[in-house]
């Protein structure tokens, strides 16, 4: 019978293959070579986002949610006596509502900002 032995040292050509195999990988590189957008790139990205249908629907939802306090809380432009009565009945809540602009929702800055953004989103 012949005796077979296995040599634990690989042949000389296999060392190069092992080194090459360790350099090959399907994992993404650690550093991505993405160019920076710059001011014009960011402006284009913002404009594309603003004029998308998804943002228009989101702004419409925000506008409808913002109109709810205008329907439930007395407004200073329409009925000043109810606003005064509300402030008299609820002094702490009246101060908070006044700071948030809930006594004049339809002329407040935040409601106007949502309205203008929705207008630009739909026209653009």
Short mmCIF file of the N, C-alpha and C atoms (twelve columns), coordinates in Angstrom:
data_MODEL
# 
_entry.id   MODEL 
# 
loop_
_atom_site.group_PDB 
_atom_site.id 
_atom_site.type_symbol 
_atom_site.label_atom_id 
_atom_site.label_alt_id 
_atom_site.label_comp_id 
_atom_site.label_asym_id 
_atom_site.label_seq_id 
_atom_site.Cartn_x 
_atom_site.Cartn_y 
_atom_site.Cartn_z 
_atom_site.pdbx_PDB_model_num 
ATOM 1   N N  . UNK A 1   0.812   -1.162 0.000  1 
ATOM 2   C CA . UNK A 1   0.000   0.000  0.000  1 
ATOM 3   C C  . UNK A 1   0.862   1.235  0.000  1 
ATOM 4   N N  . UNK A 2   0.333   2.219  -0.702 1 
ATOM 5   C CA . UNK A 2   1.095   3.459  -0.732 1 
ATOM 6   C C  . UNK A 2   0.558   4.404  0.325  1 
ATOM 7   N N  . UNK A 3   1.412   5.158  0.811  1 
ATOM 8   C CA . UNK A 3   1.062   6.072  1.877  1 
ATOM 9   C C  . UNK A 3   0.856   7.457  1.251  1 
ATOM 10  N N  . UNK A 4   -0.313  8.049  1.485  1 
ATOM 11  C CA . UNK A 4   -0.569  9.385  0.941  1 
ATOM 12  C C  . UNK A 4   -0.482  10.394 2.073  1 
ATOM 13  N N  . UNK A 5   0.168   11.445 1.778  1 
ATOM 14  C CA . UNK A 5   0.275   12.505 2.772  1 
ATOM 15  C C  . UNK A 5   -0.189  13.801 2.136  1 
ATOM 16  N N  . UNK A 6   -0.729  14.625 2.963  1 
ATOM 17  C CA . UNK A 6   -1.139  15.941 2.466  1 
ATOM 18  C C  . UNK A 6   -0.156  16.965 2.986  1 
ATOM 19  N N  . UNK A 7   0.251   17.801 2.106  1 
ATOM 20  C CA . UNK A 7   1.216   18.835 2.464  1 
ATOM 21  C C  . UNK A 7   0.447   20.076 2.929  1 
ATOM 22  N N  . UNK A 8   0.657   20.528 4.168  1 
ATOM 23  C CA . UNK A 8   -0.104  21.671 4.660  1 
ATOM 24  C C  . UNK A 8   0.295   22.988 3.999  1 
ATOM 25  N N  . UNK A 9   1.424   23.054 3.386  1 
ATOM 26  C CA . UNK A 9   1.829   24.303 2.734  1 
ATOM 27  C C  . UNK A 9   1.277   24.329 1.324  1 
ATOM 28  N N  . UNK A 10  0.591   25.401 0.971  1 
ATOM 29  C CA . UNK A 10  0.036   25.480 -0.383 1 
ATOM 30  C C  . UNK A 10  1.142   25.749 -1.398 1 
ATOM 31  N N  . UNK A 11  0.883   25.410 -2.634 1 
ATOM 32  C CA . UNK A 11  1.872   25.697 -3.666 1 
ATOM 33  C C  . UNK A 11  2.093   27.207 -3.783 1 
ATOM 34  N N  . UNK A 12  3.146   27.589 -4.444 1 
ATOM 35  C CA . UNK A 12  3.553   28.996 -4.504 1 
ATOM 36  C C  . UNK A 12  2.502   29.868 -5.185 1 
ATOM 37  N N  . UNK A 13  1.767   29.381 -6.148 1 
ATOM 38  C CA . UNK A 13  0.782   30.178 -6.871 1 
ATOM 39  C C  . UNK A 13  -0.445  30.499 -6.040 1 
ATOM 40  N N  . UNK A 14  -0.771  29.671 -5.055 1 
ATOM 41  C CA . UNK A 14  -1.962  29.889 -4.235 1 
ATOM 42  C C  . UNK A 14  -1.811  31.071 -3.281 1 
ATOM 43  N N  . UNK A 15  -0.603  31.438 -2.904 1 
ATOM 44  C CA . UNK A 15  -0.407  32.579 -2.008 1 
ATOM 45  C C  . UNK A 15  -0.867  33.871 -2.683 1 
ATOM 46  N N  . UNK A 16  -0.578  33.990 -3.976 1 
ATOM 47  C CA . UNK A 16  -0.998  35.185 -4.700 1 
ATOM 48  C C  . UNK A 16  -2.519  35.241 -4.827 1 
ATOM 49  N N  . UNK A 17  -3.142  34.079 -5.006 1 
ATOM 50  C CA . UNK A 17  -4.597  34.053 -5.103 1 
ATOM 51  C C  . UNK A 17  -5.244  34.439 -3.780 1 
ATOM 52  N N  . UNK A 18  -4.661  34.025 -2.677 1 
ATOM 53  C CA . UNK A 18  -5.198  34.377 -1.368 1 
ATOM 54  C C  . UNK A 18  -5.113  35.871 -1.113 1 
ATOM 55  N N  . UNK A 19  -4.026  36.478 -1.527 1 
ATOM 56  C CA . UNK A 19  -3.876  37.925 -1.349 1 
ATOM 57  C C  . UNK A 19  -4.859  38.677 -2.238 1 
ATOM 58  N N  . UNK A 20  -5.055  38.186 -3.451 1 
ATOM 59  C CA . UNK A 20  -5.996  38.835 -4.364 1 
ATOM 60  C C  . UNK A 20  -7.432  38.665 -3.867 1 
ATOM 61  N N  . UNK A 21  -7.737  37.505 -3.294 1 
ATOM 62  C CA . UNK A 21  -9.088  37.260 -2.800 1 
ATOM 63  C C  . UNK A 21  -9.411  38.143 -1.601 1 
ATOM 64  N N  . UNK A 22  -8.409  38.445 -0.794 1 
ATOM 65  C CA . UNK A 22  -8.678  39.301 0.360  1 
ATOM 66  C C  . UNK A 22  -8.950  40.741 -0.062 1 
ATOM 67  N N  . UNK A 23  -8.493  41.134 -1.246 1 
ATOM 68  C CA . UNK A 23  -8.737  42.486 -1.733 1 
ATOM 69  C C  . UNK A 23  -10.090 42.611 -2.429 1 
ATOM 70  N N  . UNK A 24  -10.641 41.509 -2.904 1 
ATOM 71  C CA . UNK A 24  -11.939 41.546 -3.568 1 
ATOM 72  C C  . UNK A 24  -13.047 41.506 -2.522 1 
ATOM 73  N N  . UNK A 25  -14.040 42.342 -2.712 1 
ATOM 74  C CA . UNK A 25  -15.149 42.381 -1.772 1 
ATOM 75  C C  . UNK A 25  -16.374 42.940 -2.477 1 
ATOM 76  N N  . UNK A 26  -17.542 42.494 -2.047 1 
ATOM 77  C CA . UNK A 26  -18.786 43.045 -2.585 1 
ATOM 78  C C  . UNK A 26  -19.364 44.110 -1.664 1 
ATOM 79  N N  . UNK A 27  -18.702 44.356 -0.548 1 
ATOM 80  C CA . UNK A 27  -19.174 45.382 0.385  1 
ATOM 81  C C  . UNK A 27  -18.950 46.766 -0.220 1 
ATOM 82  N N  . UNK A 28  -19.841 47.712 0.082  1 
ATOM 83  C CA . UNK A 28  -19.640 49.065 -0.455 1 
ATOM 84  C C  . UNK A 28  -18.398 49.709 0.149  1 
ATOM 85  N N  . UNK A 29  -17.838 50.623 -0.596 1 
ATOM 86  C CA . UNK A 29  -16.651 51.315 -0.119 1 
ATOM 87  C C  . UNK A 29  -16.995 52.170 1.092  1 
ATOM 88  N N  . UNK A 30  -16.007 52.369 1.936  1 
ATOM 89  C CA . UNK A 30  -16.232 53.179 3.128  1 
ATOM 90  C C  . UNK A 30  -16.441 54.647 2.783  1 
ATOM 91  N N  . UNK A 31  -15.750 55.129 1.798  1 
ATOM 92  C CA . UNK A 31  -15.889 56.535 1.412  1 
ATOM 93  C C  . UNK A 31  -16.608 56.614 0.078  1 
ATOM 94  N N  . UNK A 32  -17.657 57.389 0.041  1 
ATOM 95  C CA . UNK A 32  -18.394 57.594 -1.192 1 
ATOM 96  C C  . UNK A 32  -17.908 58.879 -1.834 1 
ATOM 97  N N  . UNK A 33  -17.760 58.859 -3.111 1 
ATOM 98  C CA . UNK A 33  -17.307 60.036 -3.838 1 
ATOM 99  C C  . UNK A 33  -18.511 60.789 -4.380 1 
ATOM 100 N N  . UNK A 34  -19.295 61.382 -3.478 1 
ATOM 101 C CA . UNK A 34  -20.482 62.128 -3.865 1 
ATOM 102 C C  . UNK A 34  -20.118 63.608 -3.893 1 
ATOM 103 N N  . UNK A 35  -20.361 64.262 -5.004 1 
ATOM 104 C CA . UNK A 35  -20.031 65.691 -5.050 1 
ATOM 105 C C  . UNK A 35  -20.997 66.492 -4.184 1 
ATOM 106 N N  . UNK A 36  -20.518 67.593 -3.636 1 
ATOM 107 C CA . UNK A 36  -21.389 68.440 -2.824 1 
ATOM 108 C C  . UNK A 36  -22.359 69.186 -3.731 1 
ATOM 109 N N  . UNK A 37  -23.540 69.479 -3.200 1 
ATOM 110 C CA . UNK A 37  -24.581 70.096 -4.012 1 
ATOM 111 C C  . UNK A 37  -24.328 71.573 -4.265 1 
ATOM 112 N N  . UNK A 38  -23.875 72.288 -3.291 1 
ATOM 113 C CA . UNK A 38  -23.707 73.727 -3.448 1 
ATOM 114 C C  . UNK A 38  -25.036 74.435 -3.262 1 
ATOM 115 N N  . UNK A 39  -25.000 75.743 -3.383 1 
ATOM 116 C CA . UNK A 39  -26.197 76.549 -3.141 1 
ATOM 117 C C  . UNK A 39  -27.255 76.297 -4.212 1 
ATOM 118 N N  . UNK A 40  -26.847 76.257 -5.465 1 
ATOM 119 C CA . UNK A 40  -27.815 76.049 -6.551 1 
ATOM 120 C C  . UNK A 40  -28.401 74.643 -6.492 1 
ATOM 121 N N  . UNK A 41  -27.583 73.676 -6.154 1 
ATOM 122 C CA . UNK A 41  -28.080 72.306 -6.021 1 
ATOM 123 C C  . UNK A 41  -29.101 72.173 -4.907 1 
ATOM 124 N N  . UNK A 42  -28.816 72.818 -3.775 1 
ATOM 125 C CA . UNK A 42  -29.778 72.786 -2.671 1 
ATOM 126 C C  . UNK A 42  -31.055 73.521 -3.030 1 
ATOM 127 N N  . UNK A 43  -30.949 74.631 -3.760 1 
ATOM 128 C CA . UNK A 43  -32.144 75.382 -4.174 1 
ATOM 129 C C  . UNK A 43  -33.001 74.543 -5.121 1 
ATOM 130 N N  . UNK A 44  -32.360 73.835 -6.049 1 
ATOM 131 C CA . UNK A 44  -33.114 72.956 -6.959 1 
ATOM 132 C C  . UNK A 44  -33.784 71.824 -6.199 1 
ATOM 133 N N  . UNK A 45  -33.054 71.244 -5.244 1 
ATOM 134 C CA . UNK A 45  -33.628 70.158 -4.454 1 
ATOM 135 C C  . UNK A 45  -34.836 70.663 -3.668 1 
ATOM 136 N N  . UNK A 46  -34.714 71.838 -3.037 1 
ATOM 137 C CA . UNK A 46  -35.822 72.407 -2.270 1 
ATOM 138 C C  . UNK A 46  -37.017 72.699 -3.170 1 
ATOM 139 N N  . UNK A 47  -36.769 73.235 -4.363 1 
ATOM 140 C CA . UNK A 47  -37.861 73.551 -5.286 1 
ATOM 141 C C  . UNK A 47  -38.564 72.275 -5.748 1 
ATOM 142 N N  . UNK A 48  -37.779 71.231 -6.055 1 
ATOM 143 C CA . UNK A 48  -38.393 69.960 -6.469 1 
ATOM 144 C C  . UNK A 48  -39.233 69.363 -5.348 1 
ATOM 145 N N  . UNK A 49  -38.750 69.465 -4.120 1 
ATOM 146 C CA . UNK A 49  -39.518 68.951 -2.991 1 
ATOM 147 C C  . UNK A 49  -40.790 69.762 -2.775 1 
ATOM 148 N N  . UNK A 50  -40.666 71.087 -2.878 1 
ATOM 149 C CA . UNK A 50  -41.813 71.956 -2.627 1 
ATOM 150 C C  . UNK A 50  -42.902 71.767 -3.671 1 
ATOM 151 N N  . UNK A 51  -42.527 71.530 -4.909 1 
ATOM 152 C CA . UNK A 51  -43.521 71.406 -5.974 1 
ATOM 153 C C  . UNK A 51  -43.997 69.970 -6.191 1 
ATOM 154 N N  . UNK A 52  -43.610 69.059 -5.317 1 
ATOM 155 C CA . UNK A 52  -44.084 67.685 -5.465 1 
ATOM 156 C C  . UNK A 52  -45.510 67.557 -4.922 1 
ATOM 157 N N  . UNK A 53  -46.219 66.579 -5.410 1 
ATOM 158 C CA . UNK A 53  -47.605 66.367 -4.998 1 
ATOM 159 C C  . UNK A 53  -47.689 65.947 -3.538 1 
ATOM 160 N N  . UNK A 54  -46.711 65.200 -3.068 1 
ATOM 161 C CA . UNK A 54  -46.705 64.745 -1.680 1 
ATOM 162 C C  . UNK A 54  -46.658 65.929 -0.714 1 
ATOM 163 N N  . UNK A 55  -45.805 66.905 -1.013 1 
ATOM 164 C CA . UNK A 55  -45.703 68.086 -0.148 1 
ATOM 165 C C  . UNK A 55  -46.980 68.917 -0.232 1 
ATOM 166 N N  . UNK A 56  -47.574 69.014 -1.418 1 
ATOM 167 C CA . UNK A 56  -48.828 69.764 -1.556 1 
ATOM 168 C C  . UNK A 56  -49.931 69.128 -0.709 1 
ATOM 169 N N  . UNK A 57  -50.007 67.817 -0.717 1 
ATOM 170 C CA . UNK A 57  -51.015 67.140 0.109  1 
ATOM 171 C C  . UNK A 57  -50.729 67.310 1.596  1 
ATOM 172 N N  . UNK A 58  -49.463 67.271 1.970  1 
ATOM 173 C CA . UNK A 58  -49.097 67.483 3.363  1 
ATOM 174 C C  . UNK A 58  -49.444 68.906 3.811  1 
ATOM 175 N N  . UNK A 59  -49.170 69.888 2.964  1 
ATOM 176 C CA . UNK A 59  -49.510 71.274 3.302  1 
ATOM 177 C C  . UNK A 59  -51.021 71.476 3.371  1 
ATOM 178 N N  . UNK A 60  -51.759 70.805 2.509  1 
ATOM 179 C CA . UNK A 60  -53.219 70.886 2.564  1 
ATOM 180 C C  . UNK A 60  -53.746 70.282 3.863  1 
ATOM 181 N N  . UNK A 61  -53.152 69.185 4.293  1 
ATOM 182 C CA . UNK A 61  -53.526 68.580 5.573  1 
ATOM 183 C C  . UNK A 61  -53.203 69.526 6.730  1 
ATOM 184 N N  . UNK A 62  -52.017 70.132 6.702  1 
ATOM 185 C CA . UNK A 62  -51.648 71.079 7.756  1 
ATOM 186 C C  . UNK A 62  -52.572 72.290 7.777  1 
ATOM 187 N N  . UNK A 63  -52.965 72.755 6.600  1 
ATOM 188 C CA . UNK A 63  -53.877 73.896 6.526  1 
ATOM 189 C C  . UNK A 63  -55.241 73.546 7.121  1 
ATOM 190 N N  . UNK A 64  -55.724 72.345 6.827  1 
ATOM 191 C CA . UNK A 64  -57.019 71.945 7.386  1 
ATOM 192 C C  . UNK A 64  -56.926 71.728 8.895  1 
ATOM 193 N N  . UNK A 65  -55.804 71.194 9.381  1 
ATOM 194 C CA . UNK A 65  -55.631 71.045 10.828 1 
ATOM 195 C C  . UNK A 65  -55.482 72.403 11.510 1 
ATOM 196 N N  . UNK A 66  -54.850 73.347 10.821 1 
ATOM 197 C CA . UNK A 66  -54.704 74.686 11.376 1 
ATOM 198 C C  . UNK A 66  -56.002 75.457 11.408 1 
ATOM 199 N N  . UNK A 67  -56.952 75.095 10.564 1 
ATOM 200 C CA . UNK A 67  -58.242 75.787 10.544 1 
ATOM 201 C C  . UNK A 67  -59.174 75.299 11.649 1 
ATOM 202 N N  . UNK A 68  -58.878 74.171 12.245 1 
ATOM 203 C CA . UNK A 68  -59.741 73.638 13.310 1 
ATOM 204 C C  . UNK A 68  -59.813 74.585 14.507 1 
ATOM 205 N N  . UNK A 69  -58.677 75.105 15.019 1 
ATOM 206 C CA . UNK A 69  -58.815 76.070 16.129 1 
ATOM 207 C C  . UNK A 69  -59.575 77.325 15.730 1 
ATOM 208 N N  . UNK A 70  -59.487 77.719 14.479 1 
ATOM 209 C CA . UNK A 70  -60.238 78.886 14.025 1 
ATOM 210 C C  . UNK A 70  -61.730 78.662 14.036 1 
ATOM 211 N N  . UNK A 71  -62.142 77.409 13.951 1 
ATOM 212 C CA . UNK A 71  -63.569 77.093 13.999 1 
ATOM 213 C C  . UNK A 71  -64.067 76.878 15.421 1 
ATOM 214 N N  . UNK A 72  -63.209 76.393 16.300 1 
ATOM 215 C CA . UNK A 72  -63.636 76.052 17.656 1 
ATOM 216 C C  . UNK A 72  -63.409 77.166 18.675 1 
ATOM 217 N N  . UNK A 73  -62.396 77.985 18.471 1 
ATOM 218 C CA . UNK A 73  -62.050 79.054 19.414 1 
ATOM 219 C C  . UNK A 73  -62.590 80.364 18.860 1 
ATOM 220 N N  . UNK A 74  -63.199 81.193 19.702 1 
ATOM 221 C CA . UNK A 74  -63.722 82.472 19.191 1 
ATOM 222 C C  . UNK A 74  -62.600 83.337 18.616 1 
ATOM 223 N N  . UNK A 75  -62.877 83.951 17.479 1 
ATOM 224 C CA . UNK A 75  -61.882 84.760 16.771 1 
ATOM 225 C C  . UNK A 75  -62.105 86.237 17.057 1 
ATOM 226 N N  . UNK A 76  -61.005 86.962 17.212 1 
ATOM 227 C CA . UNK A 76  -61.104 88.378 17.583 1 
ATOM 228 C C  . UNK A 76  -61.636 89.236 16.442 1 
ATOM 229 N N  . UNK A 77  -61.486 88.824 15.219 1 
ATOM 230 C CA . UNK A 77  -61.980 89.617 14.103 1 
ATOM 231 C C  . UNK A 77  -63.481 89.550 13.937 1 
ATOM 232 N N  . UNK A 78  -64.098 88.474 14.362 1 
ATOM 233 C CA . UNK A 78  -65.532 88.309 14.143 1 
ATOM 234 C C  . UNK A 78  -66.368 88.641 15.373 1 
ATOM 235 N N  . UNK A 79  -65.935 88.199 16.558 1 
ATOM 236 C CA . UNK A 79  -66.735 88.426 17.767 1 
ATOM 237 C C  . UNK A 79  -65.813 88.725 18.945 1 
ATOM 238 N N  . UNK A 80  -65.580 89.997 19.164 1 
ATOM 239 C CA . UNK A 80  -64.664 90.436 20.223 1 
ATOM 240 C C  . UNK A 80  -65.226 90.160 21.613 1 
ATOM 241 N N  . UNK A 81  -66.543 90.164 21.755 1 
ATOM 242 C CA . UNK A 81  -67.138 89.929 23.078 1 
ATOM 243 C C  . UNK A 81  -66.947 88.482 23.530 1 
ATOM 244 N N  . UNK A 82  -67.029 87.534 22.606 1 
ATOM 245 C CA . UNK A 82  -66.804 86.130 22.968 1 
ATOM 246 C C  . UNK A 82  -65.343 85.888 23.336 1 
ATOM 247 N N  . UNK A 83  -64.441 86.581 22.650 1 
ATOM 248 C CA . UNK A 83  -63.019 86.460 22.984 1 
ATOM 249 C C  . UNK A 83  -62.767 87.010 24.383 1 
ATOM 250 N N  . UNK A 84  -63.356 88.165 24.696 1 
ATOM 251 C CA . UNK A 84  -63.196 88.753 26.032 1 
ATOM 252 C C  . UNK A 84  -63.801 87.854 27.104 1 
ATOM 253 N N  . UNK A 85  -64.941 87.250 26.819 1 
ATOM 254 C CA . UNK A 85  -65.572 86.333 27.772 1 
ATOM 255 C C  . UNK A 85  -64.713 85.082 27.969 1 
ATOM 256 N N  . UNK A 86  -64.131 84.569 26.891 1 
ATOM 257 C CA . UNK A 86  -63.263 83.390 26.987 1 
ATOM 258 C C  . UNK A 86  -62.032 83.709 27.830 1 
ATOM 259 N N  . UNK A 87  -61.441 84.879 27.615 1 
ATOM 260 C CA . UNK A 87  -60.264 85.278 28.398 1 
ATOM 261 C C  . UNK A 87  -60.625 85.479 29.871 1 
ATOM 262 N N  . UNK A 88  -61.823 85.970 30.137 1 
ATOM 263 C CA . UNK A 88  -62.271 86.174 31.514 1 
ATOM 264 C C  . UNK A 88  -62.519 84.833 32.203 1 
ATOM 265 N N  . UNK A 89  -63.124 83.883 31.482 1 
ATOM 266 C CA . UNK A 89  -63.417 82.569 32.057 1 
ATOM 267 C C  . UNK A 89  -62.157 81.714 32.218 1 
ATOM 268 N N  . UNK A 90  -61.219 81.840 31.301 1 
ATOM 269 C CA . UNK A 90  -59.998 81.022 31.294 1 
ATOM 270 C C  . UNK A 90  -58.766 81.932 31.183 1 
ATOM 271 N N  . UNK A 91  -58.323 82.534 32.270 1 
ATOM 272 C CA . UNK A 91  -57.217 83.491 32.151 1 
ATOM 273 C C  . UNK A 91  -55.888 82.841 31.741 1 
ATOM 274 N N  . UNK A 92  -55.580 81.673 32.284 1 
ATOM 275 C CA . UNK A 92  -54.316 81.013 31.934 1 
ATOM 276 C C  . UNK A 92  -54.342 80.512 30.499 1 
ATOM 277 N N  . UNK A 93  -55.416 79.860 30.136 1 
ATOM 278 C CA . UNK A 93  -55.550 79.344 28.774 1 
ATOM 279 C C  . UNK A 93  -55.654 80.477 27.763 1 
ATOM 280 N N  . UNK A 94  -56.269 81.575 28.162 1 
ATOM 281 C CA . UNK A 94  -56.379 82.729 27.280 1 
ATOM 282 C C  . UNK A 94  -55.023 83.320 26.942 1 
ATOM 283 N N  . UNK A 95  -54.111 83.360 27.927 1 
ATOM 284 C CA . UNK A 95  -52.757 83.864 27.661 1 
ATOM 285 C C  . UNK A 95  -51.994 82.945 26.708 1 
ATOM 286 N N  . UNK A 96  -52.150 81.637 26.898 1 
ATOM 287 C CA . UNK A 96  -51.475 80.674 26.016 1 
ATOM 288 C C  . UNK A 96  -52.027 80.779 24.597 1 
ATOM 289 N N  . UNK A 97  -53.337 80.850 24.473 1 
ATOM 290 C CA . UNK A 97  -53.960 80.974 23.153 1 
ATOM 291 C C  . UNK A 97  -53.547 82.267 22.462 1 
ATOM 292 N N  . UNK A 98  -53.403 83.321 23.252 1 
ATOM 293 C CA . UNK A 98  -53.010 84.607 22.675 1 
ATOM 294 C C  . UNK A 98  -51.578 84.550 22.150 1 
ATOM 295 N N  . UNK A 99  -50.677 83.886 22.883 1 
ATOM 296 C CA . UNK A 99  -49.285 83.762 22.428 1 
ATOM 297 C C  . UNK A 99  -49.170 82.878 21.190 1 
ATOM 298 N N  . UNK A 100 -50.026 81.880 21.089 1 
ATOM 299 C CA . UNK A 100 -50.014 81.001 19.914 1 
ATOM 300 C C  . UNK A 100 -50.767 81.597 18.730 1 
ATOM 301 N N  . UNK A 101 -51.469 82.670 18.961 1 
ATOM 302 C CA . UNK A 101 -52.227 83.309 17.889 1 
ATOM 303 C C  . UNK A 101 -53.513 82.592 17.550 1 
ATOM 304 N N  . UNK A 102 -54.100 81.921 18.523 1 
ATOM 305 C CA . UNK A 102 -55.311 81.154 18.255 1 
ATOM 306 C C  . UNK A 102 -56.576 82.001 18.302 1 
ATOM 307 N N  . UNK A 103 -56.496 83.243 18.763 1 
ATOM 308 C CA . UNK A 103 -57.657 84.125 18.725 1 
ATOM 309 C C  . UNK A 103 -57.772 84.844 17.387 1 
ATOM 310 N N  . UNK A 104 -56.752 84.746 16.576 1 
ATOM 311 C CA . UNK A 104 -56.780 85.306 15.214 1 
ATOM 312 C C  . UNK A 104 -56.022 84.352 14.284 1 
ATOM 313 N N  . UNK A 105 -56.560 83.148 14.140 1 
ATOM 314 C CA . UNK A 105 -55.900 82.076 13.391 1 
ATOM 315 C C  . UNK A 105 -55.695 82.456 11.932 1 
ATOM 316 N N  . UNK A 106 -56.720 82.960 11.302 1 
ATOM 317 C CA . UNK A 106 -56.663 83.161 9.854  1 
ATOM 318 C C  . UNK A 106 -55.761 84.322 9.447  1 
ATOM 319 N N  . UNK A 107 -55.362 85.158 10.387 1 
ATOM 320 C CA . UNK A 107 -54.405 86.225 10.077 1 
ATOM 321 C C  . UNK A 107 -53.080 86.025 10.806 1 
ATOM 322 N N  . UNK A 108 -52.866 84.841 11.390 1 
ATOM 323 C CA . UNK A 108 -51.617 84.582 12.108 1 
ATOM 324 C C  . UNK A 108 -50.490 84.261 11.128 1 
ATOM 325 N N  . UNK A 109 -49.274 84.387 11.615 1 
ATOM 326 C CA . UNK A 109 -48.096 84.175 10.772 1 
ATOM 327 C C  . UNK A 109 -47.985 82.715 10.346 1 
ATOM 328 N N  . UNK A 110 -48.204 81.793 11.266 1 
ATOM 329 C CA . UNK A 110 -48.030 80.383 10.937 1 
ATOM 330 C C  . UNK A 110 -49.082 79.899 9.939  1 
ATOM 331 N N  . UNK A 111 -50.309 80.382 10.054 1 
ATOM 332 C CA . UNK A 111 -51.349 79.990 9.103  1 
ATOM 333 C C  . UNK A 111 -51.058 80.584 7.726  1 
ATOM 334 N N  . UNK A 112 -50.599 81.833 7.707  1 
ATOM 335 C CA . UNK A 112 -50.253 82.477 6.433  1 
ATOM 336 C C  . UNK A 112 -49.067 81.787 5.769  1 
ATOM 337 N N  . UNK A 113 -48.099 81.329 6.559  1 
ATOM 338 C CA . UNK A 113 -46.937 80.630 5.998  1 
ATOM 339 C C  . UNK A 113 -47.359 79.322 5.337  1 
ATOM 340 N N  . UNK A 114 -48.232 78.567 5.998  1 
ATOM 341 C CA . UNK A 114 -48.724 77.319 5.403  1 
ATOM 342 C C  . UNK A 114 -49.506 77.614 4.130  1 
ATOM 343 N N  . UNK A 115 -50.327 78.644 4.173  1 
ATOM 344 C CA . UNK A 115 -51.147 79.017 3.016  1 
ATOM 345 C C  . UNK A 115 -50.272 79.430 1.831  1 
ATOM 346 N N  . UNK A 116 -49.247 80.234 2.072  1 
ATOM 347 C CA . UNK A 116 -48.362 80.689 0.987  1 
ATOM 348 C C  . UNK A 116 -47.547 79.528 0.434  1 
ATOM 349 N N  . UNK A 117 -47.050 78.653 1.307  1 
ATOM 350 C CA . UNK A 117 -46.305 77.482 0.825  1 
ATOM 351 C C  . UNK A 117 -47.193 76.572 -0.018 1 
ATOM 352 N N  . UNK A 118 -48.445 76.396 0.381  1 
ATOM 353 C CA . UNK A 118 -49.373 75.596 -0.414 1 
ATOM 354 C C  . UNK A 118 -49.628 76.251 -1.765 1 
ATOM 355 N N  . UNK A 119 -49.796 77.552 -1.780 1 
ATOM 356 C CA . UNK A 119 -50.014 78.288 -3.030 1 
ATOM 357 C C  . UNK A 119 -48.820 78.115 -3.971 1 
ATOM 358 N N  . UNK A 120 -47.616 78.287 -3.462 1 
ATOM 359 C CA . UNK A 120 -46.407 78.134 -4.285 1 
ATOM 360 C C  . UNK A 120 -46.262 76.691 -4.748 1 
ATOM 361 N N  . UNK A 121 -46.583 75.752 -3.886 1 
ATOM 362 C CA . UNK A 121 -46.468 74.341 -4.245 1 
ATOM 363 C C  . UNK A 121 -47.414 73.969 -5.379 1 
ATOM 364 N N  . UNK A 122 -48.622 74.521 -5.360 1 
ATOM 365 C CA . UNK A 122 -49.592 74.187 -6.404 1 
ATOM 366 C C  . UNK A 122 -49.324 74.940 -7.704 1 
ATOM 367 N N  . UNK A 123 -48.872 76.176 -7.622 1 
ATOM 368 C CA . UNK A 123 -48.606 76.970 -8.826 1 
ATOM 369 C C  . UNK A 123 -47.318 76.521 -9.505 1 
ATOM 370 N N  . UNK A 124 -46.293 76.194 -8.690 1 
ATOM 371 C CA . UNK A 124 -44.976 75.831 -9.238 1 
ATOM 372 C C  . UNK A 124 -45.039 74.536 -9.927 1 
# 
